[in-house]
Coordinates of C-alpha atoms in Angstrom, one line a residue:
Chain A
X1 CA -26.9 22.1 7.2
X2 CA -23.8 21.2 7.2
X3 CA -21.8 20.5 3.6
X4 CA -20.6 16.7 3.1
X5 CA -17.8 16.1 0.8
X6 CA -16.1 12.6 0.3
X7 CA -12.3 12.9 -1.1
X8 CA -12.2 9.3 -2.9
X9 CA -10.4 8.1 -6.1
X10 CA -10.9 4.0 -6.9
X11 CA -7.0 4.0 -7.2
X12 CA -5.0 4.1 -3.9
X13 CA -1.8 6.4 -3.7
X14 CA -3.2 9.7 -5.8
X15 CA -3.4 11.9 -3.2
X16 CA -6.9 11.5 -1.0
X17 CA -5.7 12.3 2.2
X18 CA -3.1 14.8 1.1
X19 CA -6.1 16.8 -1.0
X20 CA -8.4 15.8 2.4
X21 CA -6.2 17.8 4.8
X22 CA -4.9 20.6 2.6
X23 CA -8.8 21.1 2.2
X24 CA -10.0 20.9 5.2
X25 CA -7.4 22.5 7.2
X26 CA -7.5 25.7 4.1
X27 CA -11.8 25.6 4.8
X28 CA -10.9 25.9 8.4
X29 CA -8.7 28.7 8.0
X30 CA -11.2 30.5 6.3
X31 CA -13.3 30.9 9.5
X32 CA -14.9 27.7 8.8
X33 CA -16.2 25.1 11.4
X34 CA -14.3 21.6 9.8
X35 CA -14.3 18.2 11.0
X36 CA -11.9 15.3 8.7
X37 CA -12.8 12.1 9.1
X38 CA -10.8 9.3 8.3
X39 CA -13.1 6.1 6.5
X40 CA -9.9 4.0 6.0
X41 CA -10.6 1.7 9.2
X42 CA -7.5 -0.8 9.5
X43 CA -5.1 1.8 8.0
X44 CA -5.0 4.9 9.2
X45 CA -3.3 8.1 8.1
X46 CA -5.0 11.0 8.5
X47 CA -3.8 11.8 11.7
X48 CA -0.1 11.6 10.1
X49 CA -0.6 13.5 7.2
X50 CA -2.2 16.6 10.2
X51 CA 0.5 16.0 12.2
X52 CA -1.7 14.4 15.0
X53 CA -1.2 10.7 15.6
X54 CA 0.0 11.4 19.0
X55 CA -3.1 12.7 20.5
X56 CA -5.1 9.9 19.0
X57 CA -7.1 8.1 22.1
X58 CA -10.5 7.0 20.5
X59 CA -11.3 6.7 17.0
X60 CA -14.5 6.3 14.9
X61 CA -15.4 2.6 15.8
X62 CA -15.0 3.7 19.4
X63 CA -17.8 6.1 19.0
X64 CA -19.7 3.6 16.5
X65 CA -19.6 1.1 19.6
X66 CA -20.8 3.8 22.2
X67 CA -17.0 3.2 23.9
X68 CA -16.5 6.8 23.6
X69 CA -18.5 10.3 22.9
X70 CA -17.7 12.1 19.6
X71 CA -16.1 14.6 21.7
X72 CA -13.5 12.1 23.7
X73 CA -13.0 11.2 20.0
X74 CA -12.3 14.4 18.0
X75 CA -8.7 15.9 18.3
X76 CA -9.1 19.4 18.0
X77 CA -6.1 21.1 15.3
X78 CA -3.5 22.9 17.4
X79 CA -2.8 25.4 14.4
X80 CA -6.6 25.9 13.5
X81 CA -9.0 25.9 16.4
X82 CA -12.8 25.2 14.0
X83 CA -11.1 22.0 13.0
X84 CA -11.4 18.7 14.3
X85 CA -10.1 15.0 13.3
X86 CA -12.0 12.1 14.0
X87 CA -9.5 9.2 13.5
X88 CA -9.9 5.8 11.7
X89 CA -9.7 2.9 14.2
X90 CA -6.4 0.8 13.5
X91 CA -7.2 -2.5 14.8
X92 CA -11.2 -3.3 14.4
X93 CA -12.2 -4.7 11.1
X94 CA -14.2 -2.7 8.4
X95 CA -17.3 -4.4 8.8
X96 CA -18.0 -2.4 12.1
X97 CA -19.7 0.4 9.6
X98 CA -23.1 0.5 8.2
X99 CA -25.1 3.1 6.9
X100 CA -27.3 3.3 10.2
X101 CA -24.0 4.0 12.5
X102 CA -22.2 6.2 10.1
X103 CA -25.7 8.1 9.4
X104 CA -26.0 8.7 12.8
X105 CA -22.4 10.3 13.8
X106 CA -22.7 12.4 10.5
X107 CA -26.0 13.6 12.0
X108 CA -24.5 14.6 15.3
X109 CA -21.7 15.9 13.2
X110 CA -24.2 17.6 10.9
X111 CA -25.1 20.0 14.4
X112 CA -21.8 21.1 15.1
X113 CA -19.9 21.6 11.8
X114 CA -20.1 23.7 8.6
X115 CA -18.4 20.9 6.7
X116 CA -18.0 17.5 7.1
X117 CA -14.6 16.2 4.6
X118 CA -14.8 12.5 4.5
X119 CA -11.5 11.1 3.7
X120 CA -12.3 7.6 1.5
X121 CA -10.0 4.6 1.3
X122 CA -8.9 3.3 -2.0
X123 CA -10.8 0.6 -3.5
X124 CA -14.7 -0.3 -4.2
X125 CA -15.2 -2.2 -0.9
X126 CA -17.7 -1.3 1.3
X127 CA -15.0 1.2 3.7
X128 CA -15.7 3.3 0.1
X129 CA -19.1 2.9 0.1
X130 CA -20.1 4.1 3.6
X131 CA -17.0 7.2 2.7
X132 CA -19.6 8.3 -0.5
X133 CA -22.8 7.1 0.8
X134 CA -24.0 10.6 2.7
X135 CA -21.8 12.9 0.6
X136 CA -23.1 15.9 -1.2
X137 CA -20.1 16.5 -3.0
X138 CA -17.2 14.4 -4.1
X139 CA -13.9 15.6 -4.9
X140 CA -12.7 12.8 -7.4
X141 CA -8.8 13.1 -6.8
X142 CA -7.1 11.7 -10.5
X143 CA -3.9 11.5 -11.7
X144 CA -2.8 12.0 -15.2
X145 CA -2.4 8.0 -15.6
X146 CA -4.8 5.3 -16.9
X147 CA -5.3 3.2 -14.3
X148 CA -6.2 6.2 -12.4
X149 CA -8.5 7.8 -14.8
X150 CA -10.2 4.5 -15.5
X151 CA -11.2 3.7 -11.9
X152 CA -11.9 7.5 -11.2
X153 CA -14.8 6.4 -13.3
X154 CA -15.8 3.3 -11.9
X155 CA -16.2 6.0 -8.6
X156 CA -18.3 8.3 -10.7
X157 CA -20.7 5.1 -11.5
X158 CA -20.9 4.0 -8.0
X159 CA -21.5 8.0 -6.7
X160 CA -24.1 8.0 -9.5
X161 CA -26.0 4.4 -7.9
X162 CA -24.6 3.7 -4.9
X163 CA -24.5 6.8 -2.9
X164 CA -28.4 8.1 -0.3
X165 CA -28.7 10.1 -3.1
X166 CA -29.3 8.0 -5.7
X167 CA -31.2 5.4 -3.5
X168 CA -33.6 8.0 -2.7
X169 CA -33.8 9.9 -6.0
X170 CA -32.3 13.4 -4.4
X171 CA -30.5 15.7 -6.7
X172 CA -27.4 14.1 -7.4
X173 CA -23.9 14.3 -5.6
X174 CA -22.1 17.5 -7.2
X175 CA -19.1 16.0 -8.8
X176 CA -16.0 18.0 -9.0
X177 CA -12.4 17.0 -10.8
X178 CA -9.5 16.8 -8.8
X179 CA -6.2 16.4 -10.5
X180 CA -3.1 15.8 -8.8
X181 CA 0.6 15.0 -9.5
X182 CA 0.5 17.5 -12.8
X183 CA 3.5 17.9 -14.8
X184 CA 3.0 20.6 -17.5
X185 CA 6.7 19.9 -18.7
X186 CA 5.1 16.2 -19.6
X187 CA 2.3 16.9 -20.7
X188 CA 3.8 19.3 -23.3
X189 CA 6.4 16.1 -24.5
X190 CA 2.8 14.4 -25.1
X191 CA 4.1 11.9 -22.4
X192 CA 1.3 12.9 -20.2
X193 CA -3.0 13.1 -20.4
X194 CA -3.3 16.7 -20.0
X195 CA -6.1 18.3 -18.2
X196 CA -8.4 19.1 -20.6
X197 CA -7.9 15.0 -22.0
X198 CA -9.0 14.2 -18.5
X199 CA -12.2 16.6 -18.2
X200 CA -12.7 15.1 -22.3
X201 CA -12.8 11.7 -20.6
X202 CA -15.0 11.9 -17.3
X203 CA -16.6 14.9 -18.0
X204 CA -17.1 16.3 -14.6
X205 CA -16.2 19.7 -13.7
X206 CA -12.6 20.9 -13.2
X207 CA -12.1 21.6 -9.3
X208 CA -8.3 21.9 -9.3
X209 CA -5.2 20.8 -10.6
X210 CA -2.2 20.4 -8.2
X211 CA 1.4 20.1 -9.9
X212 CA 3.7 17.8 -9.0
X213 CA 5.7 18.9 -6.7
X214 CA 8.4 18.2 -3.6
X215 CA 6.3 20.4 -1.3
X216 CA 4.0 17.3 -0.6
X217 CA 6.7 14.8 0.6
X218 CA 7.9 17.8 2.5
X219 CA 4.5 18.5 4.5
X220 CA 3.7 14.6 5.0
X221 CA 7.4 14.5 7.0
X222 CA 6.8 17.1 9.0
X223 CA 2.8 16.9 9.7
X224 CA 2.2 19.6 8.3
X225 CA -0.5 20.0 5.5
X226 CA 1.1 21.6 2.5
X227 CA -1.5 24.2 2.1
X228 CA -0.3 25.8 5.0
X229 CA 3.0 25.9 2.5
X230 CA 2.0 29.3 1.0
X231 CA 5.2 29.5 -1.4
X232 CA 4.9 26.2 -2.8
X233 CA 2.7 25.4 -6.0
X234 CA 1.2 22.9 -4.7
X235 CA 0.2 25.1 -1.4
X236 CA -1.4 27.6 -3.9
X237 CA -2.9 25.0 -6.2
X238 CA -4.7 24.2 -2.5
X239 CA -5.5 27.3 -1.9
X240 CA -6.8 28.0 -5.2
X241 CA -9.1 24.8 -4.8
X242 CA -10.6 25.9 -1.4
X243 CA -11.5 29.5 -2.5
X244 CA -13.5 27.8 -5.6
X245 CA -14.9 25.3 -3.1
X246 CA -16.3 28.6 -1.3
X247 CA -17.6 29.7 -4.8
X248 CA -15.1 32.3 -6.2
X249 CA -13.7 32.2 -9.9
X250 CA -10.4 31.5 -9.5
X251 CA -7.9 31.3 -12.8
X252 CA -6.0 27.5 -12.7
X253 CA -2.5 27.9 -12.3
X254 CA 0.6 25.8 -12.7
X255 CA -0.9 24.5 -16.4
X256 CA 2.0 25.5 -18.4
X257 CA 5.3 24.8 -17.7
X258 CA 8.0 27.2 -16.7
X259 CA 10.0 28.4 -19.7
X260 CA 14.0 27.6 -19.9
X261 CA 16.0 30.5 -20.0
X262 CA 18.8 30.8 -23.2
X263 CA 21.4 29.6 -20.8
X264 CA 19.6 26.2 -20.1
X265 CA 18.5 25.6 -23.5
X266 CA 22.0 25.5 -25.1
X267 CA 24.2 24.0 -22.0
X268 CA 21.4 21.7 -21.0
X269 CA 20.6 21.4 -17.1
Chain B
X1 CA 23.7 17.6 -24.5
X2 CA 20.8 19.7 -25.1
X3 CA 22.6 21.2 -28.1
X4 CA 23.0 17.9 -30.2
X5 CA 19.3 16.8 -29.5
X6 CA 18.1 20.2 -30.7
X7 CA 19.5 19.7 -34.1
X8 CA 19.3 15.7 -33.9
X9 CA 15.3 15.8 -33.1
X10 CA 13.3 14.2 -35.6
X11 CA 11.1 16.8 -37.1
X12 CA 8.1 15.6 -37.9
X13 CA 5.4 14.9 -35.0
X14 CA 5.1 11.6 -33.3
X15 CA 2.0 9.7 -31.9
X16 CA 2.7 10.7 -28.5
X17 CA 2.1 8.1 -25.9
X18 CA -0.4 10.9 -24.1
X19 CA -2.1 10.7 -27.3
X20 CA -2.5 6.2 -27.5
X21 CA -3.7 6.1 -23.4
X22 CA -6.4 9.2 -24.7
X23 CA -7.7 6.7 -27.3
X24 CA -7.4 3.7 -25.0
X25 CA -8.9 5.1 -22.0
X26 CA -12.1 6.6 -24.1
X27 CA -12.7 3.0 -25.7
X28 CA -12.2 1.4 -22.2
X29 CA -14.3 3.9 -20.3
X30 CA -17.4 4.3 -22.8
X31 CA -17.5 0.2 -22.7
X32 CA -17.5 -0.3 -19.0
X33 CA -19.6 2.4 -19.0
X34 CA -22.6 0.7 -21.6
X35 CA -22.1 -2.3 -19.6
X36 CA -23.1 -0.5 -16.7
X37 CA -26.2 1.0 -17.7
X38 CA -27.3 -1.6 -19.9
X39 CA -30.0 -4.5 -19.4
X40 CA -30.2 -7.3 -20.9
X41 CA -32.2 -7.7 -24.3
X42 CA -34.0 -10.9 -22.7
X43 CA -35.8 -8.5 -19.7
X44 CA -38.4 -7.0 -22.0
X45 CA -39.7 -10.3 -22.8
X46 CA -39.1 -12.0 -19.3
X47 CA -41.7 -9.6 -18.1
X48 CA -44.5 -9.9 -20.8
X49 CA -43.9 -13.8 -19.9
X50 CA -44.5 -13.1 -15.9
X51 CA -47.3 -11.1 -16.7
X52 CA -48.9 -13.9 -18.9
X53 CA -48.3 -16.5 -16.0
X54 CA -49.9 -13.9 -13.3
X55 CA -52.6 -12.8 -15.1
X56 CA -53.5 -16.7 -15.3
X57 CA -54.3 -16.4 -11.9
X58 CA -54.5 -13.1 -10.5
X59 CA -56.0 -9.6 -11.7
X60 CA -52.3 -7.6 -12.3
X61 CA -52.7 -4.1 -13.7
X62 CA -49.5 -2.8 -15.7
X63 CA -49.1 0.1 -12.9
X64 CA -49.3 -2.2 -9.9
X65 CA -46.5 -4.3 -11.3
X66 CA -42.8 -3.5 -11.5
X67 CA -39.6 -5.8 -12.6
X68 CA -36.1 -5.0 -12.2
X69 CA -32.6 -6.9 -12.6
X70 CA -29.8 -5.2 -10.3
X71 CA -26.2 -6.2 -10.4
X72 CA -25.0 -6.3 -7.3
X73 CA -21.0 -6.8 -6.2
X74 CA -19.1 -9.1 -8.3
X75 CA -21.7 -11.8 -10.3
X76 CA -24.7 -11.7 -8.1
X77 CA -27.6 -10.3 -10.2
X78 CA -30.7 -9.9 -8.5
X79 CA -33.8 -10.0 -10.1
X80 CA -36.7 -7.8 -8.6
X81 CA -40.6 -8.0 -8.8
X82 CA -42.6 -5.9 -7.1
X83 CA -46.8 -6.8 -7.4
X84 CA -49.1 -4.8 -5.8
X85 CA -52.1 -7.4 -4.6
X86 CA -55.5 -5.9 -4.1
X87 CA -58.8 -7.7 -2.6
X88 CA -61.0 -9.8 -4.4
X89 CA -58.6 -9.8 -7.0
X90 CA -58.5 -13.6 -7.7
X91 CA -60.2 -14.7 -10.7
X92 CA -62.5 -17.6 -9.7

């Protein structure tokens, strides 16, 4: 049986397809069989963020409407060969998923893949819904802001009603905390919710936190998902992530931040 | 100058701003989250009412019947009742 995991946040702009492809493409690279899929129909990005959107001929809805097979859909990852992308349409409105469709390609997904990383558009609306409504797992990617935390928790209340799971009384989707855009330097000016403030708030276990960092803008240019960035923070944070996804104990880095040398502290800089 | 500000820092500890959105956000989030979970206080009577009116008519065991108010998107509420109707269970 394959794994489902939905990447979802309430709050747009925290990081969901960044976290989605450093994930996937880091679960892939560990010998596993991964297919992304995009749920934001109308605005795609996935295939930017992989470094893809050239090869994009059929998406989702395509396959939804029986205008393609899931294999004219997925693009197969040029640097990774177990992973595949199956794109979010750009043009068709949302409405064209239900539960019935959706349930059906993550069935036929469900044969061929060890994980299936379902990449959720921001928002409540129903592209959400059907992004959370199969998932096992959900990575809840927050930042250390209010209006993310807040509707980081809205999400947890719709996972915990809204989601197959809950509708048919299964154990519950495994929630996991997914921090993004940390800035230990911030946090230790008290101008920032620090980690353990956030886990105090939602109380869901700590996955990973990702610093901020200029790697990211870096890997969305060139296509390339920062994971695959092994001497960046953020590319470790990843990695870090991925090996806990896989069950090891792995120490969190990046918490505190880096200490000034004497030179810095008296001349500023 | 990083020299000045260390001597010109104020000493004692500020309420850091971390500190205020930590307070607002646990006030905010335990509130929407009671709102969420709760019923209303009229559904306990509502259903000792249906129950009266039902049994009027019809045989209704406790077990066979079941009430529930769900909130759907936005303002719709729907209110659910589920009777289970057996054979000769008419009064008359």
């Amino acid at each position: 049986m394959a794994r489902i995991i939905v990447v979802t946040s309430g709050k747009g702009g925290v990081g969901k397809t960044t976290s989605s492809a450093a994930i996937g493409l880091g679960l892939a690279l560990k010998g596993n069989k991964v297919v992304l899929i995009d749920f934001d129909i109308g605005l795609r990005n996935l295939d930017l963020i992989m470094g893809c959107e050239r090869r994009v001929v059929y998406d989702f809805v395509n396959v939804i409407n029986g205008e393609a097979t899931l294999n004219q859909a997925l693009i197969k990852d040029k640097r990774v060969s177990s992973l595949s992308i199956l794109p979010a349409s750009q043009t068709r409105d949302k409405d064209a998923l239900n539960k019935e469709n959706v349930g059906k390609v993550l069935e036929d997904l469900g044969k061929l893949y060890d994980y299936i990383i379902c990449d959720s558009p921001a928002g409540i609306e129903a592209g959400a819904m059907m992004a959370l409504y199969y998932a096992d797992e959900a990575i809840v990617t927050t930042n250390p802001e209010v209006s993310s935390v807040r509707d980081s928790d809205r999400i947890l209340g719709m996972l915990a009603s809204r989601s197959r799971r809950a509708e048919l009384g299964l154990e519950p989707i495994k929630e996991h905390l997914l921090l993004t855009r940390y800035s230990p330097k911030r946090v230790e000016e008290g101008e920032m919710l620090s980690v353990e403030d956030v886990e105090d708030i939602l109380s869901i276990p700590l996955l990973g936190v990702i610093p901020e960092s200029q790697a990211v803008l870096k890997a969305s240019n060139a296509g390339e998902p920062v994971i695959l960035d092994t001497e960046s923070d953020a590319g470790k944070a990843y990695q870090d992530v991925v090996d806990r996804l896989l069950g090891e104990t792995v120490d969190f880095r990046f918490l505190v931040a880096e200490k000034k040398g004497i030179f810095s502290r008296i001349f500023g800089g | 100058m990083a020299l000045l500000d260390y001597f010109t820092r104020k000493k004692e500890k500020q309420v850091t701003t971390a500190s205020k959105a930590k307070e607002r956000l646990q006030i905010i989030v335990a509130h929407e989250r009671n709102s969420r979970n709760k019923q209303p206080d009229y559904l306990p009577q509502l259903t000792e009412d249906i129950l009266q009116v039902l049994r009027k008519y019809i045989k209704v065991s406790d077990e066979s019947f079941s009430i529930n108010l769900d909130k759907k998107d936005g303002n719709l509420n729907v209110l659910e009742l589920n009777i289970e109707l057996h054979e000769e269970q008419s009064i008359d």
